[in-house]
Amino acid sequence: MRVRFHIVGIGGMGMSAIARLLLARGDVVSGSDKGIWPLGAALAADGVAVATAFDAGNLAGADVVIRSSAYGDTNPEVAAARAKRIPVWKREDAWRHLARGKRVVAVAGTHGKSTTTALTWTALRAGGLDPSLMCGAILRDLRTNAYAGGGDILVIEA
């Protein structure tokens, strides 16, 4: 069953990676952010409906709203979703959803997370695996920050 996700803050690094993986799974994805962000524009070029302002009308048909930590309950879309009893997820809820059935390699820390995440993903691919990726930086070879692999491993920058 295809789920319709609306992502509040879709232009950010973390939310755009979530959007990419949901889209690759066959879910319907829309989103919004303040203005135009390069990652949001790239998602729009791939068919995602991306609004450049927050409005309750952007939620049309959404089954789940995922909100960036940059936007709280006072965001018009988050408030409207709660009023309509549409589930509102935080980033970690989306991660949990995307990680179901996967072995997860989570890279955490203070410095070097993006580099270590990218290197881990690259090493796994060099070893013949096809892991999925959610990174806090754009990988030069991918030209994006996320990859939907065919394997059962998810490398994530936590």
PDB file of C-alpha atoms in Angstrom:
ATOM      1  CA  MET A   1       0.000   0.000   0.000  1.00  0.00           C
ATOM      2  CA  ARG A   2       1.399   3.354  -1.014  1.00  0.00           C
ATOM      3  CA  VAL A   3       1.468   5.847   1.824  1.00  0.00           C
ATOM      4  CA  ARG A   4       1.155   9.576   1.167  1.00  0.00           C
ATOM      5  CA  PHE A   5       3.796  11.419   3.192  1.00  0.00           C
ATOM      6  CA  HIS A   6       4.044  15.205   3.522  1.00  0.00           C
ATOM      7  CA  ILE A   7       7.385  16.482   4.811  1.00  0.00           C
ATOM      8  CA  VAL A   8       7.589  19.827   6.605  1.00  0.00           C
ATOM      9  CA  GLY A   9      11.100  21.191   6.005  1.00  0.00           C
ATOM     10  CA  ILE A  10      11.754  19.054   2.917  1.00  0.00           C
ATOM     11  CA  GLY A  11      14.606  21.282   1.716  1.00  0.00           C
ATOM     12  CA  GLY A  12      16.906  20.382   4.599  1.00  0.00           C
ATOM     13  CA  MET A  13      19.621  17.742   4.477  1.00  0.00           C
ATOM     14  CA  GLY A  14      17.921  15.202   6.740  1.00  0.00           C
ATOM     15  CA  MET A  15      14.361  15.621   5.519  1.00  0.00           C
ATOM     16  CA  SER A  16      15.341  15.509   1.840  1.00  0.00           C
ATOM     17  CA  ALA A  17      17.165  12.202   2.430  1.00  0.00           C
ATOM     18  CA  ILE A  18      14.046  10.765   4.065  1.00  0.00           C
ATOM     19  CA  ALA A  19      11.966  11.991   1.121  1.00  0.00           C
ATOM     20  CA  ARG A  20      14.332  10.323  -1.368  1.00  0.00           C
ATOM     21  CA  LEU A  21      14.112   6.927   0.331  1.00  0.00           C
ATOM     22  CA  LEU A  22      10.327   7.106   0.725  1.00  0.00           C
ATOM     23  CA  LEU A  23      10.002   8.012  -2.946  1.00  0.00           C
ATOM     24  CA  ALA A  24      12.240   5.104  -3.948  1.00  0.00           C
ATOM     25  CA  ARG A  25      10.005   2.732  -1.955  1.00  0.00           C
ATOM     26  CA  GLY A  26       7.057   3.802  -4.071  1.00  0.00           C
ATOM     27  CA  ASP A  27       5.378   6.045  -1.529  1.00  0.00           C
ATOM     28  CA  VAL A  28       3.828   9.354  -2.554  1.00  0.00           C
ATOM     29  CA  VAL A  29       5.838  12.292  -1.211  1.00  0.00           C
ATOM     30  CA  SER A  30       5.078  15.997  -1.018  1.00  0.00           C
ATOM     31  CA  GLY A  31       6.692  18.656   1.090  1.00  0.00           C
ATOM     32  CA  SER A  32       7.166  22.276   1.951  1.00  0.00           C
ATOM     33  CA  ASP A  33       9.835  24.623   3.180  1.00  0.00           C
ATOM     34  CA  LYS A  34      10.586  28.322   3.413  1.00  0.00           C
ATOM     35  CA  GLY A  35      11.702  29.263  -0.076  1.00  0.00           C
ATOM     36  CA  ILE A  36      13.618  27.143  -2.547  1.00  0.00           C
ATOM     37  CA  TRP A  37      16.469  24.917  -1.350  1.00  0.00           C
ATOM     38  CA  PRO A  38      18.712  22.978  -3.767  1.00  0.00           C
ATOM     39  CA  LEU A  39      17.752  19.560  -2.372  1.00  0.00           C
ATOM     40  CA  GLY A  40      14.064  20.476  -2.436  1.00  0.00           C
ATOM     41  CA  ALA A  41      14.427  21.692  -6.017  1.00  0.00           C
ATOM     42  CA  ALA A  42      16.081  18.385  -6.962  1.00  0.00           C
ATOM     43  CA  LEU A  43      13.169  16.479  -5.424  1.00  0.00           C
ATOM     44  CA  ALA A  44      10.723  18.680  -7.341  1.00  0.00           C
ATOM     45  CA  ALA A  45      12.604  17.835 -10.549  1.00  0.00           C
ATOM     46  CA  ASP A  46      12.012  14.163  -9.688  1.00  0.00           C
ATOM     47  CA  GLY A  47       8.262  14.681  -9.407  1.00  0.00           C
ATOM     48  CA  VAL A  48       7.779  15.568  -5.742  1.00  0.00           C
ATOM     49  CA  ALA A  49       5.259  18.363  -5.126  1.00  0.00           C
ATOM     50  CA  VAL A  50       7.322  20.932  -3.201  1.00  0.00           C
ATOM     51  CA  ALA A  51       5.647  24.076  -1.857  1.00  0.00           C
ATOM     52  CA  THR A  52       7.793  27.103  -1.027  1.00  0.00           C
ATOM     53  CA  ALA A  53       5.553  28.296   1.805  1.00  0.00           C
ATOM     54  CA  PHE A  54       3.725  26.630   4.682  1.00  0.00           C
ATOM     55  CA  ASP A  55      -0.027  26.302   4.279  1.00  0.00           C
ATOM     56  CA  ALA A  56      -2.591  23.843   5.612  1.00  0.00           C
ATOM     57  CA  GLY A  57      -3.728  23.280   2.019  1.00  0.00           C
ATOM     58  CA  ASN A  58      -0.401  21.596   1.259  1.00  0.00           C
ATOM     59  CA  LEU A  59      -1.545  18.581   3.315  1.00  0.00           C
ATOM     60  CA  ALA A  60      -4.225  17.479   0.828  1.00  0.00           C
ATOM     61  CA  GLY A  61      -4.376  13.689   0.849  1.00  0.00           C
ATOM     62  CA  ALA A  62      -1.529  13.204   3.338  1.00  0.00           C
ATOM     63  CA  ASP A  63      -1.644  10.047   5.459  1.00  0.00           C
ATOM     64  CA  VAL A  64       1.386  11.014   7.566  1.00  0.00           C
ATOM     65  CA  VAL A  65       3.181  14.317   8.156  1.00  0.00           C
ATOM     66  CA  ILE A  66       6.903  14.232   8.956  1.00  0.00           C
ATOM     67  CA  ARG A  67       8.271  17.407  10.500  1.00  0.00           C
ATOM     68  CA  SER A  68      11.802  18.681  10.722  1.00  0.00           C
ATOM     69  CA  SER A  69      13.075  19.580  14.180  1.00  0.00           C
ATOM     70  CA  ALA A  70      13.334  23.126  12.800  1.00  0.00           C
ATOM     71  CA  TYR A  71       9.525  23.402  12.841  1.00  0.00           C
ATOM     72  CA  GLY A  72       7.390  22.785  15.898  1.00  0.00           C
ATOM     73  CA  ASP A  73       3.712  22.564  16.719  1.00  0.00           C
ATOM     74  CA  THR A  74       3.094  26.209  15.786  1.00  0.00           C
ATOM     75  CA  ASN A  75       3.927  25.530  12.132  1.00  0.00           C
ATOM     76  CA  PRO A  76       0.635  25.911  10.195  1.00  0.00           C
ATOM     77  CA  GLU A  77       0.975  22.504   8.541  1.00  0.00           C
ATOM     78  CA  VAL A  78       1.854  20.682  11.762  1.00  0.00           C
ATOM     79  CA  ALA A  79      -1.043  22.393  13.570  1.00  0.00           C
ATOM     80  CA  ALA A  80      -3.456  21.521  10.740  1.00  0.00           C
ATOM     81  CA  ALA A  81      -2.286  17.899  10.691  1.00  0.00           C
ATOM     82  CA  ARG A  82      -2.874  17.575  14.429  1.00  0.00           C
ATOM     83  CA  ALA A  83      -6.329  19.189  14.090  1.00  0.00           C
ATOM     84  CA  LYS A  84      -7.195  16.690  11.314  1.00  0.00           C
ATOM     85  CA  ARG A  85      -5.756  13.814  13.387  1.00  0.00           C
ATOM     86  CA  ILE A  86      -3.138  13.062  10.743  1.00  0.00           C
ATOM     87  CA  PRO A  87      -0.175  11.362  12.452  1.00  0.00           C
ATOM     88  CA  VAL A  88       2.785  13.733  12.871  1.00  0.00           C
ATOM     89  CA  TRP A  89       6.173  12.037  12.928  1.00  0.00           C
ATOM     90  CA  LYS A  90       9.544  13.409  13.931  1.00  0.00           C
ATOM     91  CA  ARG A  91      12.736  12.501  12.073  1.00  0.00           C
ATOM     92  CA  GLU A  92      13.398   9.498  14.327  1.00  0.00           C
ATOM     93  CA  ASP A  93       9.944   8.069  13.566  1.00  0.00           C
ATOM     94  CA  ALA A  94      10.710   8.247   9.844  1.00  0.00           C
ATOM     95  CA  TRP A  95      14.103   6.606  10.434  1.00  0.00           C
ATOM     96  CA  ARG A  96      12.410   3.789  12.345  1.00  0.00           C
ATOM     97  CA  HIS A  97       9.940   3.314   9.476  1.00  0.00           C
ATOM     98  CA  LEU A  98      12.700   3.241   6.842  1.00  0.00           C
ATOM     99  CA  ALA A  99      14.882   0.917   8.944  1.00  0.00           C
ATOM    100  CA  ARG A 100      12.231  -1.792   9.325  1.00  0.00           C
ATOM    101  CA  GLY A 101      13.653  -5.075   8.057  1.00  0.00           C
ATOM    102  CA  LYS A 102      17.124  -3.565   7.588  1.00  0.00           C
ATOM    103  CA  ARG A 103      20.402  -3.940   9.405  1.00  0.00           C
ATOM    104  CA  VAL A 104      21.356  -0.413  10.406  1.00  0.00           C
ATOM    105  CA  VAL A 105      24.819   1.126  10.580  1.00  0.00           C
ATOM    106  CA  ALA A 106      24.352   4.449  12.400  1.00  0.00           C
ATOM    107  CA  VAL A 107      27.232   6.917  12.513  1.00  0.00           C
ATOM    108  CA  ALA A 108      27.069   9.331  15.449  1.00  0.00           C
ATOM    109  CA  GLY A 109      29.439  11.777  17.077  1.00  0.00           C
ATOM    110  CA  THR A 110      30.568  15.368  17.027  1.00  0.00           C
ATOM    111  CA  HIS A 111      32.933  15.674  14.076  1.00  0.00           C
ATOM    112  CA  GLY A 112      33.371  13.698  10.863  1.00  0.00           C
ATOM    113  CA  LYS A 113      29.958  12.040  10.739  1.00  0.00           C
ATOM    114  CA  SER A 114      29.257  12.802   7.080  1.00  0.00           C
ATOM    115  CA  THR A 115      32.707  11.672   5.977  1.00  0.00           C
ATOM    116  CA  THR A 116      32.525   8.487   8.041  1.00  0.00           C
ATOM    117  CA  THR A 117      28.988   7.756   6.804  1.00  0.00           C
ATOM    118  CA  ALA A 118      30.043   8.199   3.173  1.00  0.00           C
ATOM    119  CA  LEU A 119      33.182   6.093   3.624  1.00  0.00           C
ATOM    120  CA  THR A 120      31.236   3.310   5.350  1.00  0.00           C
ATOM    121  CA  TRP A 121      28.662   3.236   2.545  1.00  0.00           C
ATOM    122  CA  THR A 122      31.420   3.269  -0.097  1.00  0.00           C
ATOM    123  CA  ALA A 123      33.311   0.420   1.619  1.00  0.00           C
ATOM    124  CA  LEU A 124      30.175  -1.717   1.804  1.00  0.00           C
ATOM    125  CA  ARG A 125      29.520  -1.117  -1.902  1.00  0.00           C
ATOM    126  CA  ALA A 126      33.125  -1.985  -2.735  1.00  0.00           C
ATOM    127  CA  GLY A 127      32.543  -5.239  -0.843  1.00  0.00           C
ATOM    128  CA  GLY A 128      29.732  -6.167  -3.210  1.00  0.00           C
ATOM    129  CA  LEU A 129      26.804  -5.033  -1.071  1.00  0.00           C
ATOM    130  CA  ASP A 130      24.092  -2.566  -2.088  1.00  0.00           C
ATOM    131  CA  PRO A 131      23.232  -0.630   1.090  1.00  0.00           C
ATOM    132  CA  SER A 132      20.830   2.285   1.331  1.00  0.00           C
ATOM    133  CA  LEU A 133      22.195   5.619   2.534  1.00  0.00           C
ATOM    134  CA  MET A 134      21.033   8.730   4.377  1.00  0.00           C
ATOM    135  CA  CYS A 135      23.916  11.179   4.737  1.00  0.00           C
ATOM    136  CA  GLY A 136      24.291  14.708   6.070  1.00  0.00           C
ATOM    137  CA  ALA A 137      26.220  15.777   2.981  1.00  0.00           C
ATOM    138  CA  ILE A 138      25.918  15.463  -0.767  1.00  0.00           C
ATOM    139  CA  LEU A 139      28.164  12.702  -2.086  1.00  0.00           C
ATOM    140  CA  ARG A 140      30.051  13.808  -5.180  1.00  0.00           C
ATOM    141  CA  ASP A 141      29.480  10.538  -7.058  1.00  0.00           C
ATOM    142  CA  LEU A 142      25.748  10.456  -6.257  1.00  0.00           C
ATOM    143  CA  ARG A 143      25.105  14.203  -6.531  1.00  0.00           C
ATOM    144  CA  THR A 144      22.658  13.774  -3.672  1.00  0.00           C
ATOM    145  CA  ASN A 145      22.574  12.833   0.006  1.00  0.00           C
ATOM    146  CA  ALA A 146      20.580   9.593  -0.161  1.00  0.00           C
ATOM    147  CA  TYR A 147      20.552   6.318  -2.045  1.00  0.00           C
ATOM    148  CA  ALA A 148      17.982   3.522  -2.057  1.00  0.00           C
ATOM    149  CA  GLY A 149      19.989   0.333  -2.283  1.00  0.00           C
ATOM    150  CA  GLY A 150      18.630  -3.098  -3.012  1.00  0.00           C
ATOM    151  CA  GLY A 151      20.247  -4.738   0.004  1.00  0.00           C
ATOM    152  CA  ASP A 152      19.186  -5.130   3.613  1.00  0.00           C
ATOM    153  CA  ILE A 153      21.632  -2.593   5.068  1.00  0.00           C
ATOM    154  CA  LEU A 154      20.885   1.067   5.818  1.00  0.00           C
ATOM    155  CA  VAL A 155      23.817   3.394   6.539  1.00  0.00           C
ATOM    156  CA  ILE A 156      22.560   6.474   8.317  1.00  0.00           C
ATOM    157  CA  GLU A 157      24.165   9.593   9.700  1.00  0.00           C
ATOM    158  CA  ALA A 158      22.609   9.882  13.121  1.00  0.00           C
TER     159      ALA A 158
END
